Amino acid sequence: MADPLLLAAYILIFPGFLFLFAYSMVFEFLDRRIVARMQNRVGPPFFQPFADIVKTLGKEVIDPEGVDRPIFDAAPIVALAAVMTAFLYVPVIGASPLAFQGDLVLVLYLLTLPTLALMLLGWLSRNIYAAVGGVRAVTMLFIYEVPFFLALVMPTLMAGTWSVSEIMAWQKEHLWLAVLQPIAFVIALIGLQAKLERTPFDIPEAETEIVAGPWTELTGRRLALMHLANQSAAVAGSALIAAVFLGGPALPWASGSAVLDAIAGFLLFLAKTLAILLILATVRGATARIRLDQLNVIGWKYITTAALAQVAIVLVMNAWEVGA
Amino acid sequence: MTGPSPTLSRRLLNWARGKSPWVTIFNSGSCNACDIEILACLMPRFDVERFGILARGSPRHADILIVTGAVTRQQAPRLRRVWEQIPEPKYVIAMGACGAGGGVFQGLYHMEGSVERVVPVDVFVAGCPPRPDEIINAVVTCLGLMAEDAAHGGRAWRMGTAPVPGAEAST
Amino acid sequence: MTRVVVPIGPQHPALKEPVNFRVIADGERIVELELNLSYSHRGIEKAAEQRDFIRALPLIERVCGICSHSHTTAFSKGIEEIMGVEVPPRAQYIRTIIAELERMHSHLLWLGVAAHEVGFNTLFMWTWRDREAIQDTLEEMTGNRVHYIMNEVGGVRLDLSPLQVEAALVRLPVLEERIRAYVEMVEAEETMLTRFRGVGCLSRDEALCFGAVGPTARASGVDYDVRRDDPYLAYAEIPWNVVTDTNGDVYGRTRVRIGELGESLAMVRYCLEHLPDGPIRVSVPKTAPPGEILSRYEAPRGELVHFIRTNGTDRVERIDIRTPTLANWTSVAHCLIGRPLADVPVIVAAIDPCLSCTSRITVSNRGEDAASGTPPRTGWEG
Amino acid sequence: MTEPVTLEMVAGAVEGVGGAERVRANRIRVRTTSDNVREAIQRVNRVLPCDRLISISTVDTADAIELHYHLIGQHRTIVTVTVELPRDKPEIQTVSDLLPPAGLYERQIHDLFGVVFRGHPGLTQLVLNDDWPPDEHPLRKDWKPDPRTFYGGVRQQEVG
């Protein structure tokens, strides 16, 4: 896609930012609807996320006294920007045009920025709940980040490349990586659930213990942007896992025209990301919130050892060329 | 704030405000019957999430403050502070007989009496405790007020100044 | 980490009512705790002294919204005993039905709130959905979902028609099956169990020493239940047994409360089927002879005590209400010391606090660093 | 279930300290004076195992303030230790070290009646709000709220 106009359209409109916001609203709507149906409730109408964001944008912005305004404004914007750029490298309608060797690592690091922004917000808002919430957010980061990175690095061992699009292409000839590396797939899902701070891992934002954690002092557009960043991270995360583990938008057989490919790829992308959303929402509806020290025990004792076991298995498989 | 014909963005904002009223509950020393009835609204049978109503923990995220109970003297300054924390545009619903005039606890030595004496109230709900569907009706009335205020540029015209001719006083 | 003072409440989503904890936490571990419950003190006892028996009942009913029937029954039972009035058996049975229905809806409410405290909102929604069935039954019988004002000195205001009895009986099997589902869920749901098991432990003699009452005490093996020790209303004639448990933590209290749900349901069914006929009210003199009574009642949260002193007029000379949550605060303060901050809502919710009943404070400070787990001294410094 | 408690057992237990009388089927009252309340409670605890304090009830009759300590044990009989304190200077030794829940009840009684419990670890403002004048005790019979003093809550000019 050398043509700059088409590239700009790719980035700004279709599989770029506009699509990301729209799809993150659809994601949130489906998530709330699934959990509501699990709880025997009707759930919100389809335009609810859009109305929530527009309303919060229109609310008055209150700065807690003595807070450092510029950074307090900048943190949500940085979080949203990080997630938006991460989404560009994730294939949506076929290999992403901006792909390069190592964009998997870039996407992973960009996806951790929202948590750091949350920590900054919690620490800056001079509110005891927010500070405790911020510290919890970062403590949790150390627990789930190691297995999450391991789980997403293992496909590179097998596929032999560091680019998300090439891993996706590699899966065209071979089985899906979710089949070849099931443990890594499960750990990636757990990591995504923890990264998005959804029950059972919504410890920083534990509504009943520390009011709203780092979110307590956010009002008006800061709250809207941070909420959008969180939802977009959900889309970007599940798109990443869909691409890396479930083959992403690549079609096994190459049909005639490129446009048909793109449409079929896009439908595959939608199906896979919604499947991941279904898993995340069911887990959110069916579990209680575990404590930070319990998460610490589970995180290090079970999840990380499982990830290391998976690495050993992958090395063995590579040695015997099982996958190739 | 609004010209005679509101711009598109203003109309969009008014629509959004009507569609996603976030509520925070403040128990100012009530017998907690009203609080259970508000929670019953969030439950599957009455399910206010259909209207976009969410109960938020922090007053910073709320649009509507529901005050239950006649205000005790200890809780009055806190109620005042929580009300000030809520960003504009904010509305207050006083629950039940206690909110309106102290109800059964009228004149007790540790009671402030009606919620009106502490924060300006927009909607009173009758009943002790009001049924969940009456509470939902109160929130819907509040949304009606919100739309009315948006048309006349903020709550000032309704609270302080004489009612604008043609717009009848709030319920 | 340095010691951090974390104020929880009075405006806090976990607490449905205004209580203020000043928790002094060392890192995430609680070292010292100060509760301030004066937010819902209304001065009911002073007002009750200025009202005659008929006007006092609506006021005493609104001491607490969840256990309103408990307060009016304890009050009218006490006055009736001072007057030496014999309440007809049908009224006793109707009072027992409403009392047990109130216990059921209170326990279901608690189960939902406890699950909400640990973030398990699905159980919160389910339990409250089933609670609506009980609310409908109560509304049919008494006309109001909460604050039924069924009681009157000398009997009951409204009679139960056969249709109402039939409608109530129809709902019980559905509830029974749901309660069985909750029993399995409490045993099986792993993430909730990790938050409930081993949290807020109270040994048997600690429960006795700190004066815990109701399900909180029965979960630690303390076998006190006013309905059996000092039988009132129709509890002597109904076949039921006290539910106790031995593991004394939040999990044990959950099991006791769910067990009591089943017991109450059986009791309501028995009362509805064996409802004696006859009058529902007895005419009562306007004034009560001078006397004093300690009227005890087993409210859903524990033993409720009304100390009533009358002086021959139609008003009460003094009514001293000691509510179950007041008795449980001491044991809560003890359980919280040394626990992580995240457990405060769970442990507090475990005693199912009804703050509108109480407005007391307890100060518990172990002096030495609780994190080291040294056994607490019995003394209670300010 | 231990054998039911008889009047003689209670009378025997407290004979040096106060008289016992049966008030109701399962309630026995022990009248005693304010300085040997602790002695009476310890004796009752030792002789018949009363391991729980139900509550401390307070009555403000015209001439004195009565304190009723209700104790109960496995025998399911309530033993009420009653004490009368002078209205002008009600003072008594605390029992919160013997019975920890008493710490709660005493603080409430101190707030509402003004009874001073000597030796209580933390007798600070309890039930009433922070701006309540410390010397006023609302539940006393002779207390009337006089409009001039400010009893807490929100001062009217703040509301505006």
Coordinates of N, CA and C in Angstrom, one line a residue, chain D residues 14-146:
Chain D
V14 N -24.8 -14.5 95.8 CA -24.6 -13.0 96.0 C -25.0 -12.6 97.4
E15 N -25.1 -13.5 98.4 CA -25.8 -13.1 99.6 C -25.0 -12.0 100.3
G16 N -23.7 -11.9 100.2 CA -23.0 -10.8 100.9 C -23.2 -9.5 100.2
V17 N -23.6 -9.6 98.9 CA -23.5 -8.4 98.1 C -24.9 -7.8 97.8
G18 N -25.9 -8.6 97.6 CA -27.2 -8.0 97.3 C -28.3 -9.1 97.4
G19 N -29.5 -8.6 97.4 CA -30.7 -9.6 97.5 C -31.1 -10.0 96.2
A20 N -31.6 -11.3 96.1 CA -32.1 -11.8 94.8 C -33.6 -12.0 94.8
E21 N -34.3 -11.8 93.7 CA -35.7 -12.0 93.7 C -36.1 -12.5 92.3
R22 N -37.1 -13.4 92.2 CA -37.5 -13.9 90.9 C -38.5 -13.0 90.2
V23 N -38.2 -12.5 89.1 CA -39.0 -11.5 88.5 C -40.0 -12.1 87.5
R24 N -39.5 -13.1 86.8 CA -40.3 -13.8 85.8 C -39.9 -15.2 85.7
A25 N -40.5 -16.0 84.9 CA -40.2 -17.5 84.9 C -38.7 -17.7 84.7
N26 N -38.1 -16.9 83.8 CA -36.6 -17.3 83.6 C -35.8 -16.0 83.9
R27 N -36.2 -15.1 84.8 CA -35.4 -14.0 85.1 C -35.3 -13.7 86.6
I28 N -34.1 -13.6 87.0 CA -33.9 -13.4 88.5 C -33.1 -12.0 88.6
R29 N -33.6 -11.2 89.5 CA -32.9 -9.8 89.6 C -32.1 -9.8 90.9
V30 N -31.0 -9.3 90.8 CA -30.1 -9.1 92.0 C -29.9 -7.6 92.2
R31 N -30.4 -7.1 93.3 CA -30.2 -5.7 93.6 C -28.9 -5.6 94.3
T32 N -28.0 -4.6 93.9 CA -26.8 -4.4 94.6 C -26.4 -2.9 94.5
T33 N -25.4 -2.5 95.2 CA -25.0 -1.1 95.2 C -23.9 -0.9 94.2
S34 N -23.6 0.4 93.9 CA -22.7 0.7 92.7 C -21.3 0.2 93.0
D35 N -20.8 0.2 94.2 CA -19.4 -0.1 94.3 C -19.1 -1.6 94.3
N36 N -20.2 -2.5 94.6 CA -19.8 -3.9 94.4 C -20.6 -4.6 93.3
V37 N -20.7 -3.8 92.2 CA -21.3 -4.4 91.0 C -20.3 -5.4 90.4
R38 N -19.1 -5.1 90.3 CA -18.1 -6.0 89.7 C -18.1 -7.3 90.6
E39 N -18.1 -7.1 91.9 CA -18.1 -8.3 92.7 C -19.3 -9.2 92.4
A40 N -20.4 -8.6 92.3 CA -21.7 -9.4 92.1 C -21.5 -10.1 90.7
I41 N -21.1 -9.4 89.7 CA -21.0 -10.0 88.4 C -20.0 -11.2 88.4
Q42 N -18.8 -10.9 89.1 CA -17.8 -12.0 89.1 C -18.4 -13.2 89.8
R43 N -19.1 -12.9 90.9 CA -19.6 -14.1 91.6 C -20.6 -14.9 90.8
V44 N -21.5 -14.1 90.1 CA -22.5 -14.8 89.3 C -21.8 -15.6 88.2
N45 N -20.8 -15.0 87.7 CA -20.1 -15.7 86.6 C -19.5 -17.0 87.1
R46 N -19.0 -16.9 88.4 CA -18.2 -18.1 88.9 C -19.2 -19.2 89.3
V47 N -20.3 -18.8 90.0 CA -21.1 -19.8 90.5 C -21.9 -20.5 89.4
L48 N -22.8 -19.7 88.8 CA -23.6 -20.3 87.7 C -23.0 -19.8 86.4
P49 N -22.5 -20.6 85.5 CA -21.7 -20.0 84.4 C -22.4 -19.1 83.5
C50 N -22.5 -17.8 83.9 CA -23.1 -16.8 83.0 C -22.0 -16.3 82.1
D51 N -22.0 -16.7 80.8 CA -20.8 -16.4 80.0 C -21.1 -15.2 79.0
R52 N -22.4 -14.7 79.1 CA -22.7 -13.7 78.1 C -23.4 -12.5 78.7
L53 N -23.1 -11.3 78.3 CA -23.8 -10.1 78.7 C -24.8 -9.8 77.6
I54 N -26.1 -9.9 77.9 CA -27.1 -9.6 76.8 C -27.1 -8.1 76.5
S55 N -27.3 -7.3 77.6 CA -27.2 -5.8 77.3 C -27.2 -5.1 78.7
I56 N -26.9 -3.8 78.7 CA -27.0 -3.0 79.9 C -28.1 -2.0 79.6
S57 N -29.3 -2.2 80.3 CA -30.4 -1.3 80.1 C -30.3 -0.2 81.2
T58 N -30.8 1.0 80.8 CA -30.8 2.1 81.7 C -32.1 2.7 81.8
V59 N -32.6 3.1 83.0 CA -33.9 3.8 83.2 C -33.6 5.0 84.0
D60 N -34.2 6.1 83.6 CA -34.0 7.4 84.4 C -35.3 7.6 85.1
T61 N -35.5 7.0 86.3 CA -36.7 7.3 87.1 C -36.5 8.7 87.7
A62 N -37.6 9.2 88.4 CA -37.5 10.6 88.9 C -36.4 10.7 89.9
D63 N -36.1 9.7 90.7 CA -35.1 10.0 91.8 C -33.7 9.4 91.4
A64 N -33.6 8.4 90.5 CA -32.2 7.8 90.3 C -32.1 7.3 88.9
I65 N -30.9 7.0 88.6 CA -30.7 6.3 87.2 C -30.4 4.9 87.5
E66 N -31.2 4.0 87.0 CA -31.0 2.5 87.2 C -30.2 1.9 86.1
L67 N -29.2 1.1 86.5 CA -28.5 0.3 85.4 C -28.8 -1.2 85.6
H68 N -29.2 -1.8 84.5 CA -29.5 -3.3 84.6 C -28.6 -4.0 83.8
Y69 N -27.7 -4.8 84.4 CA -26.8 -5.7 83.6 C -27.5 -7.1 83.4
H70 N -27.8 -7.4 82.2 CA -28.5 -8.7 82.0 C -27.5 -9.7 81.6
L71 N -27.4 -10.8 82.3 CA -26.4 -11.8 82.0 C -27.1 -13.1 81.7
I72 N -26.5 -14.0 80.9 CA -27.2 -15.2 80.6 C -26.1 -16.3 80.4
G73 N -26.4 -17.5 80.5 CA -25.4 -18.6 80.3 C -26.1 -19.8 79.7
Q74 N -25.4 -20.9 79.7 CA -26.0 -22.1 79.1 C -27.3 -22.5 79.7
H75 N -27.5 -22.1 81.0 CA -28.7 -22.5 81.7 C -29.9 -21.8 81.3
R76 N -29.7 -20.8 80.4 CA -30.9 -20.0 79.7 C -31.7 -19.2 80.7
T77 N -31.1 -19.0 81.9 CA -31.9 -18.1 82.8 C -31.2 -16.7 82.9
I78 N -32.0 -15.7 82.8 CA -31.4 -14.3 82.8 C -31.2 -13.8 84.2
V79 N -30.0 -13.5 84.5 CA -29.7 -12.9 85.8 C -29.4 -11.4 85.6
T80 N -30.3 -10.5 86.2 CA -30.2 -9.1 86.0 C -29.6 -8.5 87.3
V81 N -28.4 -7.9 87.1 CA -27.8 -7.2 88.3 C -28.2 -5.7 88.2
T82 N -29.0 -5.2 89.2 CA -29.5 -3.9 89.1 C -28.8 -3.0 90.1
V83 N -28.5 -1.8 89.6 CA -27.8 -0.8 90.4 C -28.5 0.6 90.3
E84 N -28.6 1.3 91.4 CA -29.2 2.6 91.3 C -28.1 3.7 91.6
L85 N -28.1 4.7 90.7 CA -27.0 5.7 90.8 C -27.7 7.0 91.1
P86 N -27.1 7.9 91.9 CA -27.7 9.2 92.1 C -27.8 10.0 90.8
R87 N -28.8 10.8 90.6 CA -29.1 11.5 89.4 C -28.0 12.6 89.1
D88 N -27.6 13.3 90.3 CA -26.7 14.4 90.0 C -25.3 14.0 89.6
K89 N -24.8 12.9 90.3 CA -23.4 12.6 89.9 C -23.3 11.1 89.7
P90 N -23.9 10.5 88.6 CA -23.9 9.1 88.3 C -22.5 8.6 87.9
E91 N -21.9 7.8 88.8 CA -20.6 7.3 88.5 C -20.5 5.8 88.9
I92 N -19.8 5.0 88.1 CA -19.7 3.6 88.4 C -18.4 3.0 87.8
Q93 N -18.0 1.9 88.4 CA -16.8 1.3 87.9 C -17.1 0.5 86.6
T94 N -16.2 0.5 85.6 CA -16.6 -0.1 84.3 C -16.5 -1.6 84.5
V95 N -17.2 -2.4 83.6 CA -17.1 -3.8 83.6 C -16.6 -4.3 82.2
S96 N -16.0 -3.4 81.4 CA -15.7 -3.8 80.1 C -14.5 -4.7 80.1
D97 N -13.7 -4.7 81.1 CA -12.6 -5.7 81.1 C -13.2 -7.1 81.4
L98 N -14.2 -7.2 82.3 CA -14.8 -8.5 82.5 C -15.6 -9.0 81.3
L99 N -16.4 -8.1 80.8 CA -17.3 -8.5 79.6 C -17.0 -7.5 78.5
P100 N -16.2 -7.8 77.5 CA -15.8 -6.9 76.4 C -17.0 -6.2 75.7
P101 N -18.2 -6.9 75.5 CA -19.2 -6.1 74.8 C -19.7 -4.9 75.6
A102 N -19.5 -5.0 77.0 CA -19.9 -3.9 77.8 C -19.3 -2.6 77.4
G103 N -18.1 -2.6 76.8 CA -17.4 -1.4 76.4 C -18.3 -0.6 75.5
L104 N -19.0 -1.3 74.6 CA -19.9 -0.6 73.7 C -21.1 0.0 74.4
Y105 N -21.8 -0.8 75.2 CA -23.0 -0.4 75.8 C -22.7 0.8 76.8
E106 N -21.6 0.7 77.5 CA -21.3 1.8 78.4 C -21.0 3.1 77.7
R107 N -20.4 3.0 76.5 CA -20.2 4.3 75.8 C -21.5 4.9 75.4
Q108 N -22.4 4.1 75.0 CA -23.7 4.7 74.6 C -24.4 5.3 75.8
I109 N -24.4 4.6 76.9 CA -25.1 5.1 78.1 C -24.4 6.4 78.6
H110 N -23.1 6.4 78.5 CA -22.4 7.7 78.8 C -22.9 8.8 78.0
D111 N -23.1 8.6 76.7 CA -23.5 9.7 75.8 C -24.9 10.1 76.1
L112 N -25.8 9.1 76.3 CA -27.2 9.5 76.4 C -27.6 9.9 77.8
F113 N -26.9 9.3 78.8 CA -27.4 9.6 80.2 C -26.4 10.3 81.0
G114 N -25.1 10.3 80.5 CA -24.1 11.1 81.3 C -23.6 10.3 82.4
V115 N -23.8 8.9 82.4 CA -23.2 8.1 83.5 C -21.7 8.0 83.2
V116 N -20.8 8.3 84.2 CA -19.4 8.2 84.0 C -18.9 6.8 84.4
F117 N -18.2 6.1 83.6 CA -17.7 4.8 83.9 C -16.2 4.9 84.2
R118 N -15.9 4.8 85.4 CA -14.5 4.9 85.8 C -13.7 3.8 85.2
G119 N -12.5 4.1 84.7 CA -11.7 3.0 84.2 C -12.0 2.5 82.8
H120 N -12.9 3.2 82.2 CA -13.3 2.7 80.8 C -12.2 3.2 79.8
P121 N -11.7 2.3 79.0 CA -10.5 2.6 78.1 C -10.7 3.8 77.2
G122 N -11.9 4.0 76.6 CA -12.1 5.1 75.7 C -13.5 5.7 75.7
L123 N -13.7 6.6 76.6 CA -15.1 7.0 76.8 C -15.3 8.3 76.0
T124 N -15.1 8.3 74.7 CA -15.2 9.5 73.9 C -16.6 9.6 73.4
Q125 N -16.9 10.7 72.6 CA -18.2 11.0 72.0 C -18.6 9.7 71.2
L126 N -19.8 9.3 71.3 CA -20.2 8.0 70.7 C -21.3 8.1 69.8
V127 N -22.5 8.2 70.4 CA -23.7 8.1 69.6 C -24.1 9.4 68.9
L128 N -23.7 10.5 69.6 CA -24.2 11.8 69.1 C -23.2 12.4 68.2
N129 N -23.6 13.4 67.5 CA -22.6 13.9 66.4 C -21.5 14.7 67.1
D130 N -20.6 15.2 66.2 CA -19.4 15.8 66.8 C -19.7 17.1 67.4
D131 N -20.7 17.9 66.8 CA -20.8 19.3 67.4 C -21.8 19.2 68.6
W132 N -22.3 18.1 69.0 CA -23.2 18.0 70.1 C -22.5 18.5 71.4
P133 N -23.2 19.4 72.1 CA -22.5 19.9 73.4 C -22.3 18.7 74.3
P134 N -21.1 18.5 74.8 CA -20.7 17.3 75.6 C -21.5 17.2 76.9
D135 N -21.9 18.3 77.5 CA -22.6 18.2 78.8 C -24.1 17.9 78.7
E136 N -24.6 17.9 77.5 CA -26.1 17.7 77.4 C -26.3 16.2 77.1
H137 N -27.3 15.6 77.9 CA -27.5 14.2 77.7 C -29.0 14.0 77.4
P138 N -29.3 13.7 76.1 CA -30.7 13.8 75.6 C -31.7 12.9 76.2
L139 N -31.3 11.7 76.7 CA -32.3 10.7 77.1 C -32.7 10.9 78.6
R140 N -32.1 12.0 79.2 CA -32.5 12.2 80.6 C -33.9 12.8 80.6
K141 N -34.7 12.5 81.6 CA -36.1 12.9 81.6 C -36.2 14.4 81.6
D142 N -35.2 15.1 82.3 CA -35.4 16.5 82.4 C -34.7 17.3 81.3
W143 N -34.3 16.6 80.2 CA -33.6 17.3 79.2 C -34.6 17.9 78.1
K144 N -34.5 19.2 77.8 CA -35.4 19.7 76.7 C -34.4 20.4 75.8
P145 N -34.6 20.2 74.5 CA -33.7 20.9 73.5 C -34.0 22.4 73.5
D146 N -33.0 23.2 74.0 CA -33.3 24.7 73.9 C -32.8 25.2 72.6

